[in-house]
Every structure is written in C-alpha cells, then in structure tokens.
C-alpha positions as MATLAB code, in Angstrom:
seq = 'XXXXXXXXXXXXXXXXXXXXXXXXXXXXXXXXXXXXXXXXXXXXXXXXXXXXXXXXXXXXXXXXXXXXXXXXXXXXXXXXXXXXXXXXXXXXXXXXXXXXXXXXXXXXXXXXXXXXXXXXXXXXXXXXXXXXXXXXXXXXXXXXXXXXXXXXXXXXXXXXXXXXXXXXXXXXXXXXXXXXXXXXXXXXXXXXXXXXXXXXXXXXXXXXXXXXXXXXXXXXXXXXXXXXXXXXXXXXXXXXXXXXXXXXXXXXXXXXXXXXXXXXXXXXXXXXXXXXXXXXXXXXXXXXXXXXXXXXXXXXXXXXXXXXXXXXXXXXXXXXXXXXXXXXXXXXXXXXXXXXXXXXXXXXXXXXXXXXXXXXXXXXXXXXXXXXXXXXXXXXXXXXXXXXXXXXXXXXXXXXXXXXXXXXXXXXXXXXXXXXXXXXXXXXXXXX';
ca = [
       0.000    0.000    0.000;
       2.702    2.566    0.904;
       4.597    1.555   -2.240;
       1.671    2.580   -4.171;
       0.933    5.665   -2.706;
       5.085    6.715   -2.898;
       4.837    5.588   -6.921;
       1.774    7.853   -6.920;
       3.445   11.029   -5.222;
       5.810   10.615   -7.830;
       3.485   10.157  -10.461;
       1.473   12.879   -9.729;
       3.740   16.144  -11.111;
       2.623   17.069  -14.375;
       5.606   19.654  -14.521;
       8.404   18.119  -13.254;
      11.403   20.424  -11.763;
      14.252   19.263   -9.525;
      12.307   21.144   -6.696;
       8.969   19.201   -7.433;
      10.166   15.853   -7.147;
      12.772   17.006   -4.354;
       9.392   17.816   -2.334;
       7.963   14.687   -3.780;
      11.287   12.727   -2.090;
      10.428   14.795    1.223;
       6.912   13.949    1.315;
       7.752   10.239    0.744;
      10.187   10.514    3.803;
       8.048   12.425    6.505;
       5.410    9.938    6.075;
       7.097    6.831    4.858;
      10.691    6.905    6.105;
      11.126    3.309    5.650;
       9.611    3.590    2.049;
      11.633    6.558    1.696;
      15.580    4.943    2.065;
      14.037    2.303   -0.333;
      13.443    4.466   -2.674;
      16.493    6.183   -2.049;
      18.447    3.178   -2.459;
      17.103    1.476   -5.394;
      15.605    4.409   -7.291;
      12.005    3.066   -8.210;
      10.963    5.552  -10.732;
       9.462    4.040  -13.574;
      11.306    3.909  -16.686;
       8.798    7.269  -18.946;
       9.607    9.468  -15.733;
      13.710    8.542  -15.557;
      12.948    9.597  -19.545;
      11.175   12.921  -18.217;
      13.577   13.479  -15.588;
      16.387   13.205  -18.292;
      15.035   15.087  -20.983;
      15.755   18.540  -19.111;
      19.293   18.004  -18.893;
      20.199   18.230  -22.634;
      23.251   19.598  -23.722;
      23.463   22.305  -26.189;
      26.435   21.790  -28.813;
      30.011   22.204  -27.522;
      32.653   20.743  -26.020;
      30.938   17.022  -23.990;
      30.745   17.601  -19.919;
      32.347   14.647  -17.811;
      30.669   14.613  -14.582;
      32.321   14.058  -11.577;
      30.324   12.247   -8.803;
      30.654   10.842   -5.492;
      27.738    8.742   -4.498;
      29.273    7.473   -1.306;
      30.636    4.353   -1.508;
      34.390    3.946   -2.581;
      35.599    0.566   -1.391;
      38.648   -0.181    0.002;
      40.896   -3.047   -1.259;
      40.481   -6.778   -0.053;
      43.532   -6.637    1.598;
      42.307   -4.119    4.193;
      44.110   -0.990    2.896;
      42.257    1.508    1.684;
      41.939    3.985   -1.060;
      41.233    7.384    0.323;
      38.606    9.011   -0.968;
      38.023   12.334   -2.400;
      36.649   14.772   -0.210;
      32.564   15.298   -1.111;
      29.505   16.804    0.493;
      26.104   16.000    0.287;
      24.392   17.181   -2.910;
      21.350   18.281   -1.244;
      23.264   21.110    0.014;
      24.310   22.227   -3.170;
      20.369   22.171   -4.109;
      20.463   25.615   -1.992;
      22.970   27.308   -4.548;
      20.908   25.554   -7.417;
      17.869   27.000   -5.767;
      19.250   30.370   -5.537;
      20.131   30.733   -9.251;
      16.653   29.792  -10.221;
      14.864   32.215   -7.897;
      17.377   34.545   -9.985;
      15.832   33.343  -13.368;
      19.395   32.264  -14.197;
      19.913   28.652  -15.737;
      20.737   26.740  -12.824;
      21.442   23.136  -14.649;
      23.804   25.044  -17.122;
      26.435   26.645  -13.674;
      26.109   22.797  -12.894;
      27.142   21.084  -15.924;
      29.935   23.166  -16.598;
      31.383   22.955  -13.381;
      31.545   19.327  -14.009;
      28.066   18.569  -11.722;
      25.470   16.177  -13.004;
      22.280   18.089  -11.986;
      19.700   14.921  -11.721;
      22.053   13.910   -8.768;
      20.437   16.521   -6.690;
      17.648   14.163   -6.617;
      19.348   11.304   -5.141;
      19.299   12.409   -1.168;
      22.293    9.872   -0.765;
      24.501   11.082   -3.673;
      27.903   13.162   -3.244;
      29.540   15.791   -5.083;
      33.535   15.905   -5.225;
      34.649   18.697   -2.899;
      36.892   20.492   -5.733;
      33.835   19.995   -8.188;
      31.878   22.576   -5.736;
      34.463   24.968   -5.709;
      34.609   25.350   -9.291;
      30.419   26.014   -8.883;
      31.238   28.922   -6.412;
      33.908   30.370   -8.581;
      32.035   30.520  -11.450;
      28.669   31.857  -10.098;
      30.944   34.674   -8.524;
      32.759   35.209  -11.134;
      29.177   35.466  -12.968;
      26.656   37.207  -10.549;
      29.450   39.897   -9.097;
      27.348   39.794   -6.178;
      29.544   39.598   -2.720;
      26.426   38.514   -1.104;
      24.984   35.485   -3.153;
      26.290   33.432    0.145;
      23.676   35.020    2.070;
      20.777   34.256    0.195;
      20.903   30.346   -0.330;
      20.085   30.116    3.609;
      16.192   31.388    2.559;
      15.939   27.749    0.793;
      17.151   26.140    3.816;
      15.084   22.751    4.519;
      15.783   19.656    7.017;
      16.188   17.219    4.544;
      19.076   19.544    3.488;
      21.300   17.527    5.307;
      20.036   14.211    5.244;
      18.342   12.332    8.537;
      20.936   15.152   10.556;
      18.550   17.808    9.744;
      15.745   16.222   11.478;
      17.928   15.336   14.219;
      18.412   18.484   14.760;
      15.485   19.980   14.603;
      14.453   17.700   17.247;
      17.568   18.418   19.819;
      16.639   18.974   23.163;
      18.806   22.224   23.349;
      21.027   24.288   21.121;
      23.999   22.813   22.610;
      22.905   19.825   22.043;
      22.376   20.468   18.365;
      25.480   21.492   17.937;
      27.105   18.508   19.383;
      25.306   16.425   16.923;
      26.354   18.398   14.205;
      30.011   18.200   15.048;
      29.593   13.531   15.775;
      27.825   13.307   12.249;
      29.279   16.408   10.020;
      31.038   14.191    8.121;
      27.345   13.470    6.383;
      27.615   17.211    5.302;
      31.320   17.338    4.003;
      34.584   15.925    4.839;
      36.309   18.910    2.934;
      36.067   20.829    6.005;
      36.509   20.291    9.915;
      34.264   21.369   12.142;
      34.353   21.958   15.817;
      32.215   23.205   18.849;
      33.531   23.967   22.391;
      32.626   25.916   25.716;
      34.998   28.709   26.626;
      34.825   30.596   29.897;
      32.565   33.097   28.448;
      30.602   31.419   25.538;
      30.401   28.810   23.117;
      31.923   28.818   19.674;
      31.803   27.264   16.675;
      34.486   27.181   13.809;
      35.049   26.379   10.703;
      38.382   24.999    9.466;
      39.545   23.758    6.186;
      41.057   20.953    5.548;
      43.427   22.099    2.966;
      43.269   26.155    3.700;
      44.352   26.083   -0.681;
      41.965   24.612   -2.006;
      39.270   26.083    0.474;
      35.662   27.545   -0.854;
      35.571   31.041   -2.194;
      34.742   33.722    1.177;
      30.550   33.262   -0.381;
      31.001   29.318    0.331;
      31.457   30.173    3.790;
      28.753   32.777    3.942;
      25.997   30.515    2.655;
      27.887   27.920    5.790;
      27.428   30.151    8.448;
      24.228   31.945    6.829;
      22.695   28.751    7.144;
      23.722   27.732   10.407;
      21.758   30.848   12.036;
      18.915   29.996    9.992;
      18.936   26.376   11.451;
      18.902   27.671   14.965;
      16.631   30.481   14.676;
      14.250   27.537   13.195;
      14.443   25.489   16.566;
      15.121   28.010   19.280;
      12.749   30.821   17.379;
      13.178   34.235   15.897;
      15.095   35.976   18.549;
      18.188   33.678   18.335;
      21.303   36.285   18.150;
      24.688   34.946   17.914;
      26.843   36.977   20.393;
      29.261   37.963   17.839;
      30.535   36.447   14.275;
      34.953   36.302   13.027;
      34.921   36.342    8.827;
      38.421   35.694    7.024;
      36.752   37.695    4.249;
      37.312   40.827    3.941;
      34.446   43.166    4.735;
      32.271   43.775    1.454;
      30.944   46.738    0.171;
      27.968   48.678    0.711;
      25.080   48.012    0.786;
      26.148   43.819    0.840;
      27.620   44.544    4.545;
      24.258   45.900    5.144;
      22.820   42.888    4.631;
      25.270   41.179    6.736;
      24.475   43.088    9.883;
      20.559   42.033    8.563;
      20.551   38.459    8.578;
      23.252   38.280   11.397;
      22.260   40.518   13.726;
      25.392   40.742   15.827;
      29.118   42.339   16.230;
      30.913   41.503   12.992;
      34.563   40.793   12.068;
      36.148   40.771    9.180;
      39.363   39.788    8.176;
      39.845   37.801   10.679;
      42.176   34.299   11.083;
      39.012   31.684   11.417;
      35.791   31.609   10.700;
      34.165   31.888   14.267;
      30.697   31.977   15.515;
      30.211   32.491   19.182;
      26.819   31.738   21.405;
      25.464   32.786   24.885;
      25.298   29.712   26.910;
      22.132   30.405   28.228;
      20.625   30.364   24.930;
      22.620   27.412   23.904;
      20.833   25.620   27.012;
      17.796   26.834   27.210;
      14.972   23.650   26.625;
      13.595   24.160   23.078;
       9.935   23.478   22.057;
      10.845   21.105   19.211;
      12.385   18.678   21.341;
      11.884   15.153   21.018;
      14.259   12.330   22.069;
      12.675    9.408   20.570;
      12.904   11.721   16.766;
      16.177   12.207   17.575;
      17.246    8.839   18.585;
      15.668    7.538   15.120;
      17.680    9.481   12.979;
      20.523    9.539   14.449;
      20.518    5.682   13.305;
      19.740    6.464    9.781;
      22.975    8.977    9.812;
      25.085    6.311   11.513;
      24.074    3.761    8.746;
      24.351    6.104    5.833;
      28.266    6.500    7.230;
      28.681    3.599    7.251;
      28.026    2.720    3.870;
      29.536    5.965    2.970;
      33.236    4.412    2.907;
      33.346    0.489    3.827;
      37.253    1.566    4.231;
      35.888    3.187    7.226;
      36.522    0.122    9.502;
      36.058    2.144   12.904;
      32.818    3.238   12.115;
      31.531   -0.282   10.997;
      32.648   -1.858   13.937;
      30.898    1.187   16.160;
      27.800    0.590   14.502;
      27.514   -3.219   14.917;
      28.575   -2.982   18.886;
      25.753   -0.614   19.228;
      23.175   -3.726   17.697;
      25.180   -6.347   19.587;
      25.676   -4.216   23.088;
      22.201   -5.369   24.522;
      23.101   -8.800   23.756;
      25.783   -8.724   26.331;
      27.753  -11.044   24.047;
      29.179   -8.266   21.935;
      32.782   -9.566   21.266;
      35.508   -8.912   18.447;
      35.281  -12.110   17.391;
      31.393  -11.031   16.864;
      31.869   -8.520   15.190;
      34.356   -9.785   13.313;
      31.878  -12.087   11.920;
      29.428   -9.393   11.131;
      31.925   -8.123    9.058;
      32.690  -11.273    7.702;
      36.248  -10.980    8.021;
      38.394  -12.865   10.445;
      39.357  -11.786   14.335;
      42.560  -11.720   13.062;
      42.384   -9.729   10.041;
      39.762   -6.920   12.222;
      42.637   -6.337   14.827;
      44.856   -5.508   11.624;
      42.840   -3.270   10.096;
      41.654   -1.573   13.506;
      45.730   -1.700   14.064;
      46.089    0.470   10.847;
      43.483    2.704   12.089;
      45.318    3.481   14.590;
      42.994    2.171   17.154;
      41.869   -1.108   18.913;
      38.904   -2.875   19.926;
      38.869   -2.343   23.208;
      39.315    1.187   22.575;
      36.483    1.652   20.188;
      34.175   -0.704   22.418;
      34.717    1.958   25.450;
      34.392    4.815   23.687;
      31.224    3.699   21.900;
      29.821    3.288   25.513;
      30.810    5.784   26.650;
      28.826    8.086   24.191;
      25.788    5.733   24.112;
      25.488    6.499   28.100;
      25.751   10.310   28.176;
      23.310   10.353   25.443;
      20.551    7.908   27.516;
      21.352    9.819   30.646;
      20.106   12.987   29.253;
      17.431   10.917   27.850;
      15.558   11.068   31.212;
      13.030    8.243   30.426;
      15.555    5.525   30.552;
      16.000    3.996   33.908;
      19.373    3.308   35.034;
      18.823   -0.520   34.650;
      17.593    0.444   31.188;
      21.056    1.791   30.309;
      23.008   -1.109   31.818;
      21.442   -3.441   29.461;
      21.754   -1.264   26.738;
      25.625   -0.767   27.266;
      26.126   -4.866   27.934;
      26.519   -4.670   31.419;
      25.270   -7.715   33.801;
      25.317   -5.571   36.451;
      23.924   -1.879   36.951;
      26.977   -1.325   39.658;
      29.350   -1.950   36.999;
      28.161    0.299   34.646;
      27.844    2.826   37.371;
      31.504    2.579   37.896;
      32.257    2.826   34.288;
      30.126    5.876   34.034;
      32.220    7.770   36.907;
      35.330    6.740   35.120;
      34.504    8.089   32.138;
      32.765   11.302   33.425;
      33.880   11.621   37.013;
      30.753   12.093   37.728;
      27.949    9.316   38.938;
      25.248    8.495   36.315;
      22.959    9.635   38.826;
      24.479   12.730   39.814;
      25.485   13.419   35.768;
      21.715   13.637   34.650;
      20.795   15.979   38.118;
      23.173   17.972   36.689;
      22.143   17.622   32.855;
      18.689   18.454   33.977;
      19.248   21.401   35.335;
      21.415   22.520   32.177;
      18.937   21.572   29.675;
      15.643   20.812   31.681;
      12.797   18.121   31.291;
      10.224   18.960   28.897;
       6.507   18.564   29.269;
       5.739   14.317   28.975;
       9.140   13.235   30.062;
       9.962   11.934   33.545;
      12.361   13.576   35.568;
      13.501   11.430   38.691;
      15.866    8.449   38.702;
];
C-alpha cells in the first residue's frame, strides 16, 4: 500500500522540476521513512519518468561535460588498505545554490554542468559531489553574478532534509547545545572537505570552521551561505530571537550596501578579516529547553545517519565496527570475534585493520559506551537498569563505575546535573 501511494506522489507532477520531485522525495520521507531509504536506495521511478527526468538536462552543442560524482561508496581493497577518498559533500546542500540561481531566473542546470556537476544527482538524497567539483560552482557563479552577497541568500531555501536524517535530528535536539554537538559527531554526512568543531569557553560557546586544505578552500561566499545557514537552522528550533553573540569572517568586509545585509541576517558584532571563521553563542541560549524537542525523533535518525556512514566508505573500519557494537551491546555477548563475523572478516584480520586505524577494539568498544550512556542519561526516560542493558553490562553497579570513570561524575548525579542545564520537557519523567 505505501509503495503505491510513494509511486503515486511521484506520479502525480505534471511539470516536473528538480524542486517538485525534491518535495515529492520529502513527502515520501516524513510519512514513509522506511519507504523513503528504499526508494532512495534502489531508485524506483518508472522507466517514462527517468525519460522525463532526463530530458531537461540536454546539452546544447560544444565541447561534452564529464561529470564528476561521489555517491558514497568507494571501497577499500580486499587486503584491508584503503583507497582514500576524495573529499565530497552531500548534494542536497548544493540544491540551496541551485535553488538560488533559479529564484534569480538564471539557468541553474547550465552553472552545474559546466562545473563538471550532473544536476539529476540533486535528486538522489544519498549522492555526493567531489569537494573540488563545488568549488569550481562557487567560482564561477561569482565570477558570474558579481554579487559579494549570493552566500547570504541560499540560507532562505534552507530545509531539514538539506542535510540528510541530521537535519531532522536536529530539529528535534533537546537544546542548542545539544544540536550542535550532533552536528560536530555526524558532520562528516555534510562534508569531509572541512573540519568542524564546537567547544565551551569561559565566556561562551563557539563554533568554527576549518579547512582541511586552507588552498583549495571555498571562495569567502562558500562560507557565507555555511554560516548563513547555520543561524537559519537555529533560529528555526530556538525561534526568531536567536542572536549569535558575535561572528569572526576571514573575508574581507564587502561593500555597501552587501555589509548591510550582513548586519541584517546576522544581527550581531561583525569581524572581518579575521584568522578563522568563528561563531560564538550565549550559553544560556545554547541551554535553554527548546519546544521542538523530542528524544525518541532524535534517537531515530541519528541511526539512519550512523548507517548512511557507514556505507559511505566500507574503508571506514572504525565506524563499521561502532555501529555493529551498538546492535550487539544489549546482547551482552558483543565480542571482536562477533563482530568480526558481522563483518565477515576474520578476528585476526579486524585487529589488523583496527591496528592500521590506529585504534583497537577495546578502545572503540569503550568509547562507543561511553557516548551511548551520556546520550541515555540525558534521555531522562531511561532507567538506570535500562542503560546497563543497553551498554552490555550484567550488572547496573558496573556500569555505574564505568560511568564515573569516564565522566567523574555518577550516572545519577550526571543527569541531576544535565537536567538542570537543559531541563525536562513537558511528557518526560524527571527522577531516577
């Protein structure tokens, strides 16, 4: 039943666009998820649409377009070492910049294909574009519009499913700090071109932005439409009045009347020039309990973005084994040689491989733990017993003791603490 409704939805455009059957993806998510990575995965459009869908990508005469594409999977060789892979980002946030140029009555699919983009992969919410492919795209719609500020206005086009099941993780985030620490644990769903990273300071937090290779980096508009964005994200959880306290460019200030718009959008102090791209926060905002919040949401698709990583890269051998010990953890019987055979690879060859990592088993199996039971202790619904079997432990004392090794806190005396930072909202139970 749910497969015909989704063939319907898709059926049901008589003018197709990429935006149309972009909403048509969305709808098919929000009320058949499951349906939704199916169709995702497999692509089940019938053959006259793929034709339709086709057809408004033609070329005019020239010069033929190779497309580069990333659709995130690049396997590693059988011998465990690994070809590294290109740095990408989800093409769904490219869809903004291809969003903007329409609005602008300028022909989107043509800034695309030249910069060596295939357009009809902005349909495929799993697809990748190469990092460098991107920053050809900026340079040439700069280089085009003239308009210092074309950063600024992709962020109106802003959407959840921008970025993947992380979007609606975030949206439902029990606080802005919390949000934020999602973002930095799964950014690598966004891009791996860049890095990332979110801290508390004495007086605030703050959030930066570093490249990974600081010459080959966007263009300054790149990181505008980034950090545009990002207040747009948290203004749509927190609400209107979300201010950052003050914002660090390493662009240099535009000219009148873009800076204007600037001041507009940002509404706070503004630096230009500067060595980083910084963004910092009040922390009382950042832990104030938002409306929006719902654990079990969260919890859901924060599962989908764990599995979509880790079929982004099966060279990615930490990440696979983190995501079978959090299916075998419950069992109590989670071992390497387990998940060794989840793998289907030998004991032998999964210590190797970890070994070239750079890590263990041991280490990854306490670490994994140890994020699983900060994020169940602020989910206040979750006895303590609850947790424990969660985590593999036969006994709640042991995992008690774990927990104050890890935190140096008890688990009991962590989420006192992490409910007064971030509160209990209305439905969810606050004692022990």
């Amino acid at each position: 039943m749910c497969g015909i409704w989704a063939i319907r939805t898709l059926l049901s455009y008589s003018s197709l666009s990429p935006e149309s059957v972009g909403s048509g993806f969305m709808q098919a998510y929000l009320l058949d998820h499951c349906l939704f990575r199916n169709i995702a995965s497999a692509m089940l459009i019938p053959l006259a649409l793929r034709a339709k869908l086709l057809s408004w990508y033609s070329f005019s005469p020239g010069p033929r377009v190779q497309f580069e594409r990333v659709l995130g999977h690049q396997p590693g060789k059988r011998d465990g070492s690994a070809m590294k892979p290109k740095p990408s980002s989800l093409t769904s946030t490219t869809l903004l910049l291809w969003k903007t140029l329409d609005a602008r009555g300028l022909d989107a699919n043509d800034f695309f294909i030249q910069s060596g983009l295939d357009p009809a992969l902005l349909q495929d919410p799993n697809a990748r574009y190469p990092g460098h492919a991107i920053k050809r795209l900026w340079q040439r719609v700069k280089a085009a519009l003239q308009t210092p500020c074309i950063g600024l206005e992709v962020a109106s086009h802003f959407h959840p499913t921008t970025l993947h099941a992380l979007g609606f993780a975030w949206m439902a985030s029990a606080t802005l700090e919390e949000a934020f620490e999602r973002l930095i644990r799964y950014s690598r769903v966004i891009t791996d071109r860049e890095e990332y990273r979110f801290g508390e300071t004495d007086d605030d937090f703050r959030f930066e932005i570093h490249p990974r290779n600081k010459e080959d980096s966007y263009p300054y508009e790149g990181h505008d439409a980034a950090f545009a964005v990002l207040v747009t994200m948290c203004r749509s959880i927190y609400g209107n009045d979300f201010n950052p306290l003050r914002i660090e460019f390493c662009r240099p200030e535009p000219p009148q009347p873009c800076v204007g718009e600037f001041h507009k959008l940002f509404r706070a102090p503004l630096t230009f020039s500067a060595p980083l791209y910084v963004m910092h926060f009040d922390k009382e905002m950042m832990r104030k309990p938002l409306p929006t919040a719902n654990a079990d949401v969260a919890r859901a698709n924060d599962e989908v973005v764990t599995d979509y990583l880790a079929q982004l890269d099966d060279s990615d051998i930490v990440m696979q084994v983190r995501k079978h010990l959090t299916e075998q953890l419950p069992s109590g019987k989670a071992t390497q040689e387990s998940i060794a055979r989840a793998l289907n690879i030998s004991s032998r060859s999964l210590q190797r491989r970890l070994h070239e990592a750079g890590t263990h088993y041991s280490e990854i199996l306490n670490d994994t733990r140890r994020e699983l039971a900060i994020k169940h202790i602020r989910n206040s619904r979750l006895s303590m017993g609850e947790i424990a079997y969660l985590l593999g432990f036969a006994e709640v004392s042991n995992f008690s003791r774990a927990f104050k090794r890890w935190t140096s806190k008890p688990p009991g005396e962590y989420r006192t603490d992490a409910s007064r930072r971030h509160g209990f909202l209305p439905g969810q139970k606050g004692e022990m």
